[in-house]
Each structure stands twice: as C-alpha cells, then as structure tokens.
JSON list of C-alpha atoms in Angstrom, two decimals:
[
{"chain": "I", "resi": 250, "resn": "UNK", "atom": "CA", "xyz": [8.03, 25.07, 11.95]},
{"chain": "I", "resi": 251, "resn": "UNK", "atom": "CA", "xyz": [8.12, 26.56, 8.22]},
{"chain": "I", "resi": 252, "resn": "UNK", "atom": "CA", "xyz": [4.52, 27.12, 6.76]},
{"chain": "I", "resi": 253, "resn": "UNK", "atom": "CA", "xyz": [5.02, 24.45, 4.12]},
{"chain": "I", "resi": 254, "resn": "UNK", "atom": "CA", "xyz": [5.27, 21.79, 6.59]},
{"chain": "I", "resi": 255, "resn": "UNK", "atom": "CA", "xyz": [1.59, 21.43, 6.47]},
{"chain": "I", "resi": 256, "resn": "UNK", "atom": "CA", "xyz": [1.47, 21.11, 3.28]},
{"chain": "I", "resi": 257, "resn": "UNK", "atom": "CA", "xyz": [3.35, 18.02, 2.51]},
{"chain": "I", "resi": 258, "resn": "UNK", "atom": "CA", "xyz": [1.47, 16.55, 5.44]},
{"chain": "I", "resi": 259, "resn": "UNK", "atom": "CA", "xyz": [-2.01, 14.20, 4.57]},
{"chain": "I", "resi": 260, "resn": "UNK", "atom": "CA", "xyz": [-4.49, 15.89, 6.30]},
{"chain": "I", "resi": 261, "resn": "UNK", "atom": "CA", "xyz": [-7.54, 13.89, 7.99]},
{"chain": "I", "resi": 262, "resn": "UNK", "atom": "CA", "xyz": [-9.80, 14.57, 4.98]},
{"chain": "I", "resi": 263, "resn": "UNK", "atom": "CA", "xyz": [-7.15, 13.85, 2.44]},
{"chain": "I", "resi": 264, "resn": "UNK", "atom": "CA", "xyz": [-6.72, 10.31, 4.28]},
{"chain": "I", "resi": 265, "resn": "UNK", "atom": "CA", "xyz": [-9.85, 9.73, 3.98]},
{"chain": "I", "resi": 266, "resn": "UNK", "atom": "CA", "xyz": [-10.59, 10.58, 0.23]},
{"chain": "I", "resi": 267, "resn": "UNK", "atom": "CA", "xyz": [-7.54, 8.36, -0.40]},
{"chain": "I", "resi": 268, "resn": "UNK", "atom": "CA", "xyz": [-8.66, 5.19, 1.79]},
{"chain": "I", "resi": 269, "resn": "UNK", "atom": "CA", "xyz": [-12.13, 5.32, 0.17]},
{"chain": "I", "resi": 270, "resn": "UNK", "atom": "CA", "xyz": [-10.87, 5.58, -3.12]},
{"chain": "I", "resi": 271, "resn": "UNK", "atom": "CA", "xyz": [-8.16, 2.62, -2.34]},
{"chain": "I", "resi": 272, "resn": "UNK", "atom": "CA", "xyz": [-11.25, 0.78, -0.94]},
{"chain": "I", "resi": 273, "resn": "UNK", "atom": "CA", "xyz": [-9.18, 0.79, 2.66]},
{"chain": "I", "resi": 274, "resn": "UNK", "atom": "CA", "xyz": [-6.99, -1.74, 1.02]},
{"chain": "I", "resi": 275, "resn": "UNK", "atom": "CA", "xyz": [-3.00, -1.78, 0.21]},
{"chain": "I", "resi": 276, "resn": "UNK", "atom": "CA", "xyz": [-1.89, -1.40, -2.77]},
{"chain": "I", "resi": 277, "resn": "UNK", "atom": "CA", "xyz": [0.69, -3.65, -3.07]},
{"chain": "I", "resi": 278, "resn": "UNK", "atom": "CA", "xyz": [-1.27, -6.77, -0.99]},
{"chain": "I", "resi": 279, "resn": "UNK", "atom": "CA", "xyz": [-3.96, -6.21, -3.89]},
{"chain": "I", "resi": 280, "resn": "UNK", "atom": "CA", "xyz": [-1.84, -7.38, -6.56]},
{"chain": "I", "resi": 281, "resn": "UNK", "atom": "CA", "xyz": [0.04, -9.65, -4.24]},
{"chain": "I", "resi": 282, "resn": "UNK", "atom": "CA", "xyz": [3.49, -7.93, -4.62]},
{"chain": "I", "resi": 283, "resn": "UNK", "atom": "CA", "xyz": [5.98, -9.83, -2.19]},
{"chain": "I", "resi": 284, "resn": "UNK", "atom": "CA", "xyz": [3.65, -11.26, 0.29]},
{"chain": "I", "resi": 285, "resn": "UNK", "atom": "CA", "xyz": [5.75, -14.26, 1.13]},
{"chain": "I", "resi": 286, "resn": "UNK", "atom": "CA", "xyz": [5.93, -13.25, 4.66]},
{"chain": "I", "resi": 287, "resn": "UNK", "atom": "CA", "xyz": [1.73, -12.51, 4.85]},
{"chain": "I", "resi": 288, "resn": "UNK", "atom": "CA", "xyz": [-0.19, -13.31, 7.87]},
{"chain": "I", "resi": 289, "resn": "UNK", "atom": "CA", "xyz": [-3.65, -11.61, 8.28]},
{"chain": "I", "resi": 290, "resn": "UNK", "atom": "CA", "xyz": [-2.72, -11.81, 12.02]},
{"chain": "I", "resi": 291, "resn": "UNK", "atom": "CA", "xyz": [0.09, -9.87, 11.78]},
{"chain": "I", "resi": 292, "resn": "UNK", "atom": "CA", "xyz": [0.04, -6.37, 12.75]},
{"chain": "I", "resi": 293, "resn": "UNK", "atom": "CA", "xyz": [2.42, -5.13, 9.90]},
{"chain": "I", "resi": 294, "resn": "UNK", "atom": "CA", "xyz": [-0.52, -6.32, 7.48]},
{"chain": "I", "resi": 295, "resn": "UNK", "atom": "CA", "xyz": [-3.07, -4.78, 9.40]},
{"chain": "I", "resi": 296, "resn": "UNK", "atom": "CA", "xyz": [-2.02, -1.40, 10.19]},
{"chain": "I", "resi": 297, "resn": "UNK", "atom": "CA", "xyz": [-2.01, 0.57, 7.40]},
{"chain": "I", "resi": 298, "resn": "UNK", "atom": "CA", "xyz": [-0.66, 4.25, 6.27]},
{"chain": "I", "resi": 299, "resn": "UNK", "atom": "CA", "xyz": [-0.54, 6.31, 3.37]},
{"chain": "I", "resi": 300, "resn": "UNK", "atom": "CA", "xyz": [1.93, 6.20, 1.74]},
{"chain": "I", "resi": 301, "resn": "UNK", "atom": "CA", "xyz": [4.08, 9.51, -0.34]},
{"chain": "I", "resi": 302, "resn": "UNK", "atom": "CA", "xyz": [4.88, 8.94, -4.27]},
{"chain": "I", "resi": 303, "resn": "UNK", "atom": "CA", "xyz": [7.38, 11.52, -3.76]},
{"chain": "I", "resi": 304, "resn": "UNK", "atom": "CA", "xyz": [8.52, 11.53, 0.01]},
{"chain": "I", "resi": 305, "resn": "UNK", "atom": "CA", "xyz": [8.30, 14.91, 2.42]},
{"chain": "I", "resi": 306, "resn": "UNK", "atom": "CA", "xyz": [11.83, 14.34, 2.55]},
{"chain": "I", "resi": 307, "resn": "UNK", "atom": "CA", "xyz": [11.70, 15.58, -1.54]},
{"chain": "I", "resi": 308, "resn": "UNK", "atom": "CA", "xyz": [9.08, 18.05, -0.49]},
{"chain": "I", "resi": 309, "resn": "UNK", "atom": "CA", "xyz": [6.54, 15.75, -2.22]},
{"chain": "I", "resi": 310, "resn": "UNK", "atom": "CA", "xyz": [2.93, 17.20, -1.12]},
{"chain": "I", "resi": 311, "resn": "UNK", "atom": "CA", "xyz": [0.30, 15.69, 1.31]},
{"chain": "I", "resi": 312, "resn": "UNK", "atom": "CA", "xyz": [-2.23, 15.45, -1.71]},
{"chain": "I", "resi": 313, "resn": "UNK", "atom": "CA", "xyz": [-4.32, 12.62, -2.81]},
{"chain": "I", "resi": 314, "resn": "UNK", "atom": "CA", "xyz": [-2.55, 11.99, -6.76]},
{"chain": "I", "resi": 315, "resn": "UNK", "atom": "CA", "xyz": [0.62, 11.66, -4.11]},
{"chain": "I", "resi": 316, "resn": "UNK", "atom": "CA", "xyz": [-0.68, 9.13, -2.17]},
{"chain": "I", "resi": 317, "resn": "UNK", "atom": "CA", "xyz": [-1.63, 5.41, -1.75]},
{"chain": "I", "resi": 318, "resn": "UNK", "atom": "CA", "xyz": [-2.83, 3.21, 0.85]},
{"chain": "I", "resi": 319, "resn": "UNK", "atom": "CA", "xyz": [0.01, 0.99, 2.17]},
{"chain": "I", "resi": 320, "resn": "UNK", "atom": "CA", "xyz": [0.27, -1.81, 4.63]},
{"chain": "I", "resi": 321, "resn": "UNK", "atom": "CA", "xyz": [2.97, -1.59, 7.36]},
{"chain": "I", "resi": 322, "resn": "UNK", "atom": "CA", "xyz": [4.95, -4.08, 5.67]},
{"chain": "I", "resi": 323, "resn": "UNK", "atom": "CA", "xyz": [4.96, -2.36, 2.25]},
{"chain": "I", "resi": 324, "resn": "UNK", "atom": "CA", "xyz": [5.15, 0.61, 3.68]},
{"chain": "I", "resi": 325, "resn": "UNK", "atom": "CA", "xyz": [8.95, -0.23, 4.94]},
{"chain": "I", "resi": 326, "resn": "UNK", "atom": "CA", "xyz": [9.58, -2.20, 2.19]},
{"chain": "I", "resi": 327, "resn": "UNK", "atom": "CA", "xyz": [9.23, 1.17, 0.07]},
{"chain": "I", "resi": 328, "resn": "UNK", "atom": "CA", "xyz": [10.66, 3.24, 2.59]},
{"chain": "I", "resi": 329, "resn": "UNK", "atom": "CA", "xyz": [13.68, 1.11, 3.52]},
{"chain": "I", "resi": 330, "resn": "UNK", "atom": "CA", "xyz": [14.76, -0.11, 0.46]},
{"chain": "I", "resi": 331, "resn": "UNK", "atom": "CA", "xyz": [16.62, -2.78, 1.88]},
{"chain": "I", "resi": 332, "resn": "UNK", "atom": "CA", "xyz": [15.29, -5.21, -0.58]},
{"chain": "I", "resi": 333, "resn": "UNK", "atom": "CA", "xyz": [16.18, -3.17, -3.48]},
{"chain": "I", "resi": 334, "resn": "UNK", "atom": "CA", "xyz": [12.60, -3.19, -4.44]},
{"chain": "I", "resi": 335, "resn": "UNK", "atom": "CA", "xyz": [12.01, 0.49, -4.52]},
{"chain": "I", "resi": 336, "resn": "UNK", "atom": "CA", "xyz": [12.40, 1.59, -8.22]},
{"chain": "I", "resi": 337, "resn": "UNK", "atom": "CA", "xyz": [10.01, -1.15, -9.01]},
{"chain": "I", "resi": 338, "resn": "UNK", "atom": "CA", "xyz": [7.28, -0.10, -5.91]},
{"chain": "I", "resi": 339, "resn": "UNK", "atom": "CA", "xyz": [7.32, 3.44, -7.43]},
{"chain": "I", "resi": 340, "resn": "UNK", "atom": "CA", "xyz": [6.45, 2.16, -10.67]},
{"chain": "I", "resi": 341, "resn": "UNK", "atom": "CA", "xyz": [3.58, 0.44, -9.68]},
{"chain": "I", "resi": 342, "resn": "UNK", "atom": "CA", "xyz": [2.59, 3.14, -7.73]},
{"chain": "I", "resi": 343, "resn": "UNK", "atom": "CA", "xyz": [2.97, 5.92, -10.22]},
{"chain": "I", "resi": 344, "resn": "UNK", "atom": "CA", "xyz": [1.17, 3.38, -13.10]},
{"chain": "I", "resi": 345, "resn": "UNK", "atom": "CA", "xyz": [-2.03, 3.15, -10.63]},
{"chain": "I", "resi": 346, "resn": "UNK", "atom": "CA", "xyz": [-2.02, 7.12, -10.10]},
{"chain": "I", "resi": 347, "resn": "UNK", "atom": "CA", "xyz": [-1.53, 7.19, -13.71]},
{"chain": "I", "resi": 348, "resn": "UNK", "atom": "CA", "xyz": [-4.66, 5.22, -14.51]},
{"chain": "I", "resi": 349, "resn": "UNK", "atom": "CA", "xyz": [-6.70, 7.05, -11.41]},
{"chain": "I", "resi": 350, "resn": "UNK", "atom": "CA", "xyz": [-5.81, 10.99, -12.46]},
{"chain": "I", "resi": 351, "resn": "UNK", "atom": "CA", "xyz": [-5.49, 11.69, -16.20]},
{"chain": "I", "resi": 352, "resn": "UNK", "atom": "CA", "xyz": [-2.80, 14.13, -16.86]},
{"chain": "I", "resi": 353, "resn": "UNK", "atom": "CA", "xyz": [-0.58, 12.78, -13.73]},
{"chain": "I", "resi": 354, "resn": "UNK", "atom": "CA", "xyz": [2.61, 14.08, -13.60]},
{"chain": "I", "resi": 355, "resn": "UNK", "atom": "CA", "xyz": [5.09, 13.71, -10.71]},
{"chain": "I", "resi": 356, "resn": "UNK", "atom": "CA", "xyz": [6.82, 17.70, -11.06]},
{"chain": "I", "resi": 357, "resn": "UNK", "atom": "CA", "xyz": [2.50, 18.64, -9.93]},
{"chain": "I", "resi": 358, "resn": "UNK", "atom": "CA", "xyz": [3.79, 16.54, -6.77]},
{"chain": "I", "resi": 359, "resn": "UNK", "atom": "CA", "xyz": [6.67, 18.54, -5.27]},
{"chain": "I", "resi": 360, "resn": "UNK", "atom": "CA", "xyz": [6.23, 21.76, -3.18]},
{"chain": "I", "resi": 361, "resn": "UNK", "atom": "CA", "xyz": [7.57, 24.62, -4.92]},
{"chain": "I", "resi": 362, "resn": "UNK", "atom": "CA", "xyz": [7.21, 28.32, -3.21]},
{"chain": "I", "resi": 363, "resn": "UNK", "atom": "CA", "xyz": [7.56, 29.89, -6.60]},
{"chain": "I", "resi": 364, "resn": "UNK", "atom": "CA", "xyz": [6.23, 28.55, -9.95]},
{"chain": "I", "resi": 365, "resn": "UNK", "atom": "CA", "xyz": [8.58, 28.54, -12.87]}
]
C-alpha cells in the first residue's frame, strides 16, 4: 500500500473533530436538501459518514476543511450521481467549508508529493 494512502484516509480523531464541529448532524438533512424520501427510521438517515469534498479517488486528503458529515442517503446521492445532483451538493458543501475555514481553497485539498 503506497504511504499516501493514509493520508487521504479520515483518521479516528479527524472524525471526530469533524462530527463535533457538524454537531453529529448531516449536512444536507440540516438544510433539508432532497429529503422527500426521509424516514427517521430508516437506516440510510441514521448511519452517517464523512463525507470527501474532493474524493480519494482525486487524491483529495483525509483532513477536516475536506470533510462533512453526511447521512447514508446523501452520502450516495453525492457519490452516485445518479440524480444529477452532484455539481449542486459540492457547492453547498464547499460554501459551508467556505464560511467554517477562512482562506479555503480546494488545490490545499489534494495530495501532492511535491509542492509547486
């Protein structure tokens, strides 16, 4: 496994700094973004993950101004895409990392082994 694997993964403590400062809640449920389908009983709204800004899969890193607290069902939503509701997840997410870490900027999100 390449040493920078580890880095684009949350760690424990990072999961936790980001679920206290989400207050434990989702993101998306806050502001009641697509909930149609909600049901506090179900366990896509119960689980919930952190979610990546920029994905591993872009080498985005496992840090907290990279990260938000997700439901299941948000979770896919963003992930999947199938709803073609992803540009517009991103920009909420981005405009509430925005308003949490002055001087956010998504290129201070990506693994790079060299600086330019």
């Amino acid at each position: 496994m390449p040493k920078y694997t580890k880095l684009l993964n949350f760690s424990k403590e990072t999961i936790r700094e980001i679920q206290r400062r989400d207050n434990r809640s989702c993101l998306f449920c806050r502001i009641g973004y697509h909930c149609e389908e909600f049901d506090p009983n179900k366990l896509d709204f119960i689980i919930h993950d952190i979610m990546h800004f920029i994905p591993k899969s872009k080498m985005g890193l496992g840090i907290p101004e990279n990260g938000v607290e997700g439901c299941r069902y948000h979770h896919h939503m963003l992930d999947n895409g199938n709803k073609g509701r992803r540009s517009e997840m991103l920009k909420i997410m981005g405009n509430y990392l925005k308003s949490i870490y002055p001087g956010w900027n998504k290129s201070k999100l990506v693994y790079r082994k060299y600086e330019d």
